[in-house]
Amino acid sequence: MKSVLSERKTFHPSELERRELPPAAGAAVRTLANEIAVTVGPSRAIATTLGDPELLEHIETRYTELPEDVHHAMRAPATAAGVTVIGRLPLGDTELGQTPMDWRQAAAWAGEPGRTSSSFALDITMLLLARCAGEPFGWQGQQGGRLVNNIVPTPGHEREQSGASSTALLSPHTEDAFHPLRANLLMLGCLRNPDLVGTTVSSVRRVELTAAQRDRLSRRELPILPDVSYGTGFPNQPSPPVATLGRDQGQLTLRFDPAYTPLDDAGPEFRSAYDHLAEELERVCITAALAPGELLLVDNDVVVHGRVPFTPRYNGTDRWLKRVNIRLAQRHRDASEAAETGYGQRVVAPFHTIRGNRR
């Protein structure tokens, strides 16, 4: 899809909601995360998935200790743009060590005691913040089931449509659009971004569509397949069609991933409406170039996100984000989605288990 998003370099434009963490509140999050990291002790087994029961129990019982300013900042985006920039956590570049070459290396380094990188404590920081927003979860088939994903440019993946790419425009998409249990909120935490690489965001609640286009896109027409981060072989599984547009309390919601949607199989009426929606999402696009310590909180039911192209260095100084999927208990999707299998992909939801065991 032709796009001008690669040329949009706006840094935190005024359309974006912004929330500031007072310095004391940001320091409190880092301090608590460091305390938990020391108490649990980093190890390869714990850092691999972050699913260790002791670690999760600490997060579940202690996130409520964080200042009210933190809990207030982590509430769902409040504007039609569906996105909030939250700043900022205290973070120094020297504490990070080198940017890893891929997510596997990032997970391995986090579990090496004595390594200068503070990635393990930063993983805990992300989980504490995500728990303030809702219920963090992961996917068994993505990054080894890890609850906090590392987003870094990876050699050999430069042109693909995944978080490991770099030189290609990452097309606007709903995170995990193929799955009925996809996140309600997506949290991106910036550790390093020397070139101010922009994350693009577009809200369906800012687009202009005719009644006929809304009606056409609300019908189940085409499937959405899992992206390459989940592996291959999915075309051999049943691929039920899904609706591009939905509604929640009368407001439009969106399920959109053109890179993994077989658009050539669509009829002309649907394709015309879909193309118009894509053009509208481009028209209302906002680009946020996160600085270290800043968070981007995205309403995944309303907003598509992507990334402008950039040239990776592969010298330990590249862009490095951490990503967490978050479920909101108060959100409900169309009942028809419950019949979808999600291509066999299973969620990793230990916080749900912890709360269930306490009842």
PDB file of N, CA and C in Angstrom, residues 2 4 31-32 34 45 56 61 66 71 85 107 132 140-141 150 167 179 217 221 255 262 268 306 319 326 339 342:
ATOM      1  N   LYS A   2       0.706   2.113  -0.956  1.00  0.00           N
ATOM      2  CA  LYS A   2       1.486   3.343  -1.013  1.00  0.00           C
ATOM      3  C   LYS A   2       1.191   4.181   0.227  1.00  0.00           C
ATOM      4  N   VAL A   4       2.581   7.746   2.722  1.00  0.00           N
ATOM      5  CA  VAL A   4       3.473   8.873   2.980  1.00  0.00           C
ATOM      6  C   VAL A   4       3.931   8.853   4.431  1.00  0.00           C
ATOM      7  N   THR A  31      12.257   2.034  41.480  1.00  0.00           N
ATOM      8  CA  THR A  31      12.743   1.532  42.762  1.00  0.00           C
ATOM      9  C   THR A  31      12.065   0.220  43.132  1.00  0.00           C
ATOM     10  N   LEU A  32      10.747   0.169  42.970  1.00  0.00           N
ATOM     11  CA  LEU A  32      10.022  -1.051  43.297  1.00  0.00           C
ATOM     12  C   LEU A  32      10.458  -2.200  42.380  1.00  0.00           C
ATOM     13  N   ASN A  34      13.353  -2.592  40.946  1.00  0.00           N
ATOM     14  CA  ASN A  34      14.688  -3.023  41.344  1.00  0.00           C
ATOM     15  C   ASN A  34      14.634  -3.871  42.608  1.00  0.00           C
ATOM     16  N   ALA A  45      16.151 -19.037  33.754  1.00  0.00           N
ATOM     17  CA  ALA A  45      14.825 -19.659  33.830  1.00  0.00           C
ATOM     18  C   ALA A  45      13.745 -18.618  34.092  1.00  0.00           C
ATOM     19  N   LEU A  56       5.752 -13.204  39.722  1.00  0.00           N
ATOM     20  CA  LEU A  56       4.410 -12.707  39.437  1.00  0.00           C
ATOM     21  C   LEU A  56       3.649 -12.377  40.715  1.00  0.00           C
ATOM     22  N   THR A  61       1.038  -8.467  44.157  1.00  0.00           N
ATOM     23  CA  THR A  61       0.771  -7.959  45.502  1.00  0.00           C
ATOM     24  C   THR A  61       1.334  -6.557  45.733  1.00  0.00           C
ATOM     25  N   LEU A  66       2.318   1.431  44.313  1.00  0.00           N
ATOM     26  CA  LEU A  66       2.791   2.551  43.508  1.00  0.00           C
ATOM     27  C   LEU A  66       1.924   3.785  43.726  1.00  0.00           C
ATOM     28  N   HIS A  71      -0.984   5.067  38.753  1.00  0.00           N
ATOM     29  CA  HIS A  71      -2.239   4.405  38.376  1.00  0.00           C
ATOM     30  C   HIS A  71      -3.089   5.320  37.491  1.00  0.00           C
ATOM     31  N   VAL A  85       0.735   9.289  25.206  1.00  0.00           N
ATOM     32  CA  VAL A  85       2.165   9.253  25.510  1.00  0.00           C
ATOM     33  C   VAL A  85       2.317   9.555  26.998  1.00  0.00           C
ATOM     34  N   ALA A 107      16.324 -11.836  25.841  1.00  0.00           N
ATOM     35  CA  ALA A 107      15.850 -12.664  26.953  1.00  0.00           C
ATOM     36  C   ALA A 107      17.022 -13.342  27.664  1.00  0.00           C
ATOM     37  N   CYS A 132      -0.915  -1.973  36.355  1.00  0.00           N
ATOM     38  CA  CYS A 132      -1.708  -0.798  36.752  1.00  0.00           C
ATOM     39  C   CYS A 132      -2.799  -0.512  35.717  1.00  0.00           C
ATOM     40  N   GLN A 140       1.857 -17.997  23.613  1.00  0.00           N
ATOM     41  CA  GLN A 140       2.745 -19.154  23.596  1.00  0.00           C
ATOM     42  C   GLN A 140       3.579 -19.198  22.317  1.00  0.00           C
ATOM     43  N   GLY A 141       3.011 -18.754  21.208  1.00  0.00           N
ATOM     44  CA  GLY A 141       3.698 -18.859  19.932  1.00  0.00           C
ATOM     45  C   GLY A 141       4.539 -17.657  19.551  1.00  0.00           C
ATOM     46  N   ASN A 150      10.631  -7.945  23.422  1.00  0.00           N
ATOM     47  CA  ASN A 150      11.660  -6.996  23.032  1.00  0.00           C
ATOM     48  C   ASN A 150      11.540  -6.725  21.538  1.00  0.00           C
ATOM     49  N   THR A 167      14.076  -1.494   7.564  1.00  0.00           N
ATOM     50  CA  THR A 167      14.129  -0.673   6.357  1.00  0.00           C
ATOM     51  C   THR A 167      12.792  -0.601   5.616  1.00  0.00           C
ATOM     52  N   HIS A 179      -6.672 -12.775  16.071  1.00  0.00           N
ATOM     53  CA  HIS A 179      -7.095 -13.564  17.235  1.00  0.00           C
ATOM     54  C   HIS A 179      -8.248 -12.904  18.002  1.00  0.00           C
ATOM     55  N   LEU A 217     -18.024  -2.961   5.524  1.00  0.00           N
ATOM     56  CA  LEU A 217     -16.867  -3.365   6.308  1.00  0.00           C
ATOM     57  C   LEU A 217     -17.259  -4.013   7.627  1.00  0.00           C
ATOM     58  N   GLU A 221     -16.025 -10.786   5.756  1.00  0.00           N
ATOM     59  CA  GLU A 221     -15.684 -10.958   4.341  1.00  0.00           C
ATOM     60  C   GLU A 221     -14.417 -11.774   4.134  1.00  0.00           C
ATOM     61  N   ARG A 255     -10.553  -3.829  13.291  1.00  0.00           N
ATOM     62  CA  ARG A 255      -9.734  -5.046  13.226  1.00  0.00           C
ATOM     63  C   ARG A 255      -9.115  -5.053  11.841  1.00  0.00           C
ATOM     64  N   PRO A 262      -5.967 -11.538   2.782  1.00  0.00           N
ATOM     65  CA  PRO A 262      -5.949 -11.871   1.342  1.00  0.00           C
ATOM     66  C   PRO A 262      -6.915 -10.985   0.553  1.00  0.00           C
ATOM     67  N   PRO A 268     -15.272  -6.382  -5.556  1.00  0.00           N
ATOM     68  CA  PRO A 268     -14.944  -4.968  -5.797  1.00  0.00           C
ATOM     69  C   PRO A 268     -15.573  -4.023  -4.783  1.00  0.00           C
ATOM     70  N   GLY A 306       1.923   1.446  13.430  1.00  0.00           N
ATOM     71  CA  GLY A 306       2.969   0.976  12.532  1.00  0.00           C
ATOM     72  C   GLY A 306       4.277   1.653  12.885  1.00  0.00           C
ATOM     73  N   ARG A 319      17.561   1.222  18.003  1.00  0.00           N
ATOM     74  CA  ARG A 319      16.254   1.388  18.656  1.00  0.00           C
ATOM     75  C   ARG A 319      15.871   0.114  19.414  1.00  0.00           C
ATOM     76  N   ILE A 326      -2.125  -6.050  26.968  1.00  0.00           N
ATOM     77  CA  ILE A 326      -2.928  -5.830  28.175  1.00  0.00           C
ATOM     78  C   ILE A 326      -4.388  -6.090  27.869  1.00  0.00           C
ATOM     79  N   ALA A 339     -16.360 -17.979  18.688  1.00  0.00           N
ATOM     80  CA  ALA A 339     -16.285 -19.222  17.915  1.00  0.00           C
ATOM     81  C   ALA A 339     -14.974 -19.355  17.149  1.00  0.00           C
ATOM     82  N   GLY A 342      -8.507 -18.819  16.562  1.00  0.00           N
ATOM     83  CA  GLY A 342      -7.248 -18.089  16.680  1.00  0.00           C
ATOM     84  C   GLY A 342      -6.062 -18.850  16.143  1.00  0.00           C
TER      85      GLY A 342
END
